Amino acid sequence: MTGLILLLALAEPLLPGDARNAVKLHRMHCIGCHAADGTPTQAGRSLGAPMLKDPALVAGRTDDQLLTLLLKGTPKHPPPGTALTLLDAADLVAYLRAGLPSISDLFPDAAAYTAKAYTLQGPALVRA
């Protein structure tokens, strides 16, 4: 019976992460290279760290790709090591996906040049 429960637990899809918990995780693991607002710190810039909330970084990748990046890292992005669990990584993915910047976040004077500001959400962020 225990084996069946374990099998069912493994078969369940990954639930959306907790973006609020990710804020705490960011302070513990990421703040050295990515500032609180997601922009690269001086140390992060020297490593080529991207802006965390960059739509090109987040919207162009699947959750699995972001999880792999967070858990395994890249040559210039060392993973936080064993301190980051799969659930922690899922929380960080939710944080990255939450509240992607609008045009006015990236260009403060955008209202003077645009009639309306649009934010892509839900299905619009999924590539066919």
Short mmCIF file of C-alpha atoms in Angstrom, two decimals:
data_model
loop_
_atom_site.label_atom_id
_atom_site.label_comp_id
_atom_site.label_asym_id
_atom_site.label_seq_id
_atom_site.Cartn_x
_atom_site.Cartn_y
_atom_site.Cartn_z
CA MET A 1 0.00 0.00 0.00
CA THR A 2 2.84 2.40 0.85
CA GLY A 3 4.36 1.76 -2.58
CA LEU A 4 1.08 2.72 -4.28
CA ILE A 5 0.87 5.98 -2.32
CA LEU A 6 4.48 6.79 -3.19
CA LEU A 7 3.82 6.02 -6.87
CA LEU A 8 0.75 8.30 -6.87
CA ALA A 9 2.72 11.06 -5.16
CA LEU A 10 5.45 10.84 -7.79
CA ALA A 11 2.90 10.86 -10.62
CA GLU A 12 1.23 14.08 -9.48
CA PRO A 13 2.22 17.14 -11.50
CA LEU A 14 4.36 19.74 -9.80
CA LEU A 15 2.09 22.17 -7.99
CA PRO A 16 2.64 25.88 -8.48
CA GLY A 17 5.28 27.22 -6.14
CA ASP A 18 4.84 29.69 -3.32
CA ALA A 19 6.10 33.06 -4.56
CA ARG A 20 5.97 34.49 -1.02
CA ASN A 21 8.36 31.81 0.24
CA ALA A 22 10.58 32.54 -2.75
CA VAL A 23 11.17 36.08 -1.45
CA LYS A 24 12.78 34.52 1.65
CA LEU A 25 14.75 32.09 -0.52
CA HIS A 26 15.96 34.98 -2.68
CA ARG A 27 17.30 36.74 0.41
CA MET A 28 19.09 33.55 1.50
CA HIS A 29 20.54 32.32 -1.80
CA CYS A 30 20.33 34.91 -4.58
CA ILE A 31 20.80 38.39 -3.10
CA GLY A 32 24.56 38.32 -3.64
CA CYS A 33 24.14 38.47 -7.42
CA HIS A 34 20.51 39.57 -7.87
CA ALA A 35 19.34 42.63 -5.87
CA ALA A 36 15.95 42.73 -4.15
CA ASP A 37 14.40 44.33 -7.25
CA GLY A 38 15.88 41.60 -9.47
CA THR A 39 18.57 43.73 -11.09
CA PRO A 40 22.10 42.36 -11.07
CA THR A 41 24.37 43.53 -8.26
CA GLN A 42 27.96 44.51 -9.00
CA ALA A 43 29.06 40.92 -8.33
CA GLY A 44 26.20 39.67 -10.49
CA ARG A 45 27.12 41.97 -13.36
CA SER A 46 30.67 40.63 -13.30
CA LEU A 47 29.20 37.15 -13.82
CA GLY A 48 26.74 38.29 -16.47
CA ALA A 49 23.70 37.83 -14.21
CA PRO A 50 20.44 38.79 -15.94
CA MET A 51 17.58 40.86 -14.56
CA LEU A 52 15.48 38.22 -12.78
CA LYS A 53 12.12 39.54 -13.91
CA ASP A 54 13.21 39.93 -17.55
CA PRO A 55 10.29 38.64 -19.66
CA ALA A 56 12.75 37.32 -22.26
CA LEU A 57 14.42 35.23 -19.57
CA VAL A 58 11.23 33.92 -18.00
CA ALA A 59 8.57 33.79 -20.72
CA GLY A 60 10.96 32.16 -23.17
CA ARG A 61 11.57 29.16 -20.91
CA THR A 62 9.38 26.38 -19.56
CA ASP A 63 9.04 25.72 -15.85
CA ASP A 64 11.20 22.60 -16.30
CA GLN A 65 13.95 24.65 -17.95
CA LEU A 66 13.88 27.19 -15.12
CA LEU A 67 13.91 24.39 -12.52
CA THR A 68 16.95 22.82 -14.20
CA LEU A 69 18.73 26.17 -14.28
CA LEU A 70 18.05 26.75 -10.59
CA LEU A 71 19.00 23.23 -9.50
CA LYS A 72 21.99 22.53 -11.78
CA GLY A 73 23.21 25.99 -12.71
CA THR A 74 25.36 26.96 -15.67
CA PRO A 75 29.09 27.64 -15.94
CA LYS A 76 28.54 31.24 -14.75
CA HIS A 77 25.59 30.54 -12.44
CA PRO A 78 26.59 28.32 -9.57
CA PRO A 79 23.61 26.55 -8.02
CA PRO A 80 22.95 27.25 -4.36
CA GLY A 81 24.08 23.69 -3.66
CA THR A 82 22.20 21.22 -1.54
CA ALA A 83 20.40 24.02 0.31
CA LEU A 84 17.91 24.38 -2.57
CA THR A 85 15.31 21.61 -2.82
CA LEU A 86 13.00 20.91 -5.74
CA LEU A 87 10.17 22.57 -3.81
CA ASP A 88 12.38 25.62 -3.17
CA ALA A 89 13.19 25.79 -6.89
CA ALA A 90 9.47 25.57 -7.73
CA ASP A 91 8.84 28.47 -5.34
CA LEU A 92 11.52 30.52 -7.12
CA VAL A 93 9.99 29.72 -10.53
CA ALA A 94 6.63 31.00 -9.26
CA TYR A 95 8.39 34.14 -8.02
CA LEU A 96 10.04 34.66 -11.40
CA ARG A 97 6.74 34.24 -13.21
CA ALA A 98 4.75 36.46 -10.81
CA GLY A 99 4.29 40.07 -11.79
CA LEU A 100 6.43 40.28 -14.89
CA PRO A 101 7.30 43.92 -15.48
CA SER A 102 5.01 46.05 -17.58
CA ILE A 103 6.19 48.51 -20.21
CA SER A 104 6.11 51.30 -17.64
CA ASP A 105 8.34 49.27 -15.30
CA LEU A 106 10.99 49.06 -18.01
CA PHE A 107 10.40 52.51 -19.51
CA PRO A 108 9.07 54.97 -16.90
CA ASP A 109 8.06 57.47 -19.61
CA ALA A 110 6.17 54.85 -21.65
CA ALA A 111 2.77 56.41 -20.90
CA ALA A 112 3.78 59.43 -22.98
CA TYR A 113 4.34 57.16 -26.00
CA THR A 114 1.72 54.45 -25.61
CA ALA A 115 -2.04 54.65 -25.50
CA LYS A 116 -2.42 51.53 -23.37
CA ALA A 117 -0.06 49.29 -21.42
CA TYR A 118 -0.61 45.55 -21.78
CA THR A 119 0.56 42.76 -19.53
CA LEU A 120 0.76 39.23 -20.90
CA GLN A 121 -0.70 36.63 -18.58
CA GLY A 122 -1.74 32.99 -18.57
CA PRO A 123 -2.01 31.39 -22.03
CA ALA A 124 -0.31 34.36 -23.68
CA LEU A 125 2.94 33.35 -21.96
CA VAL A 126 2.82 29.80 -23.37
CA ARG A 127 4.39 29.14 -26.74
CA ALA A 128 2.37 26.91 -29.08
#
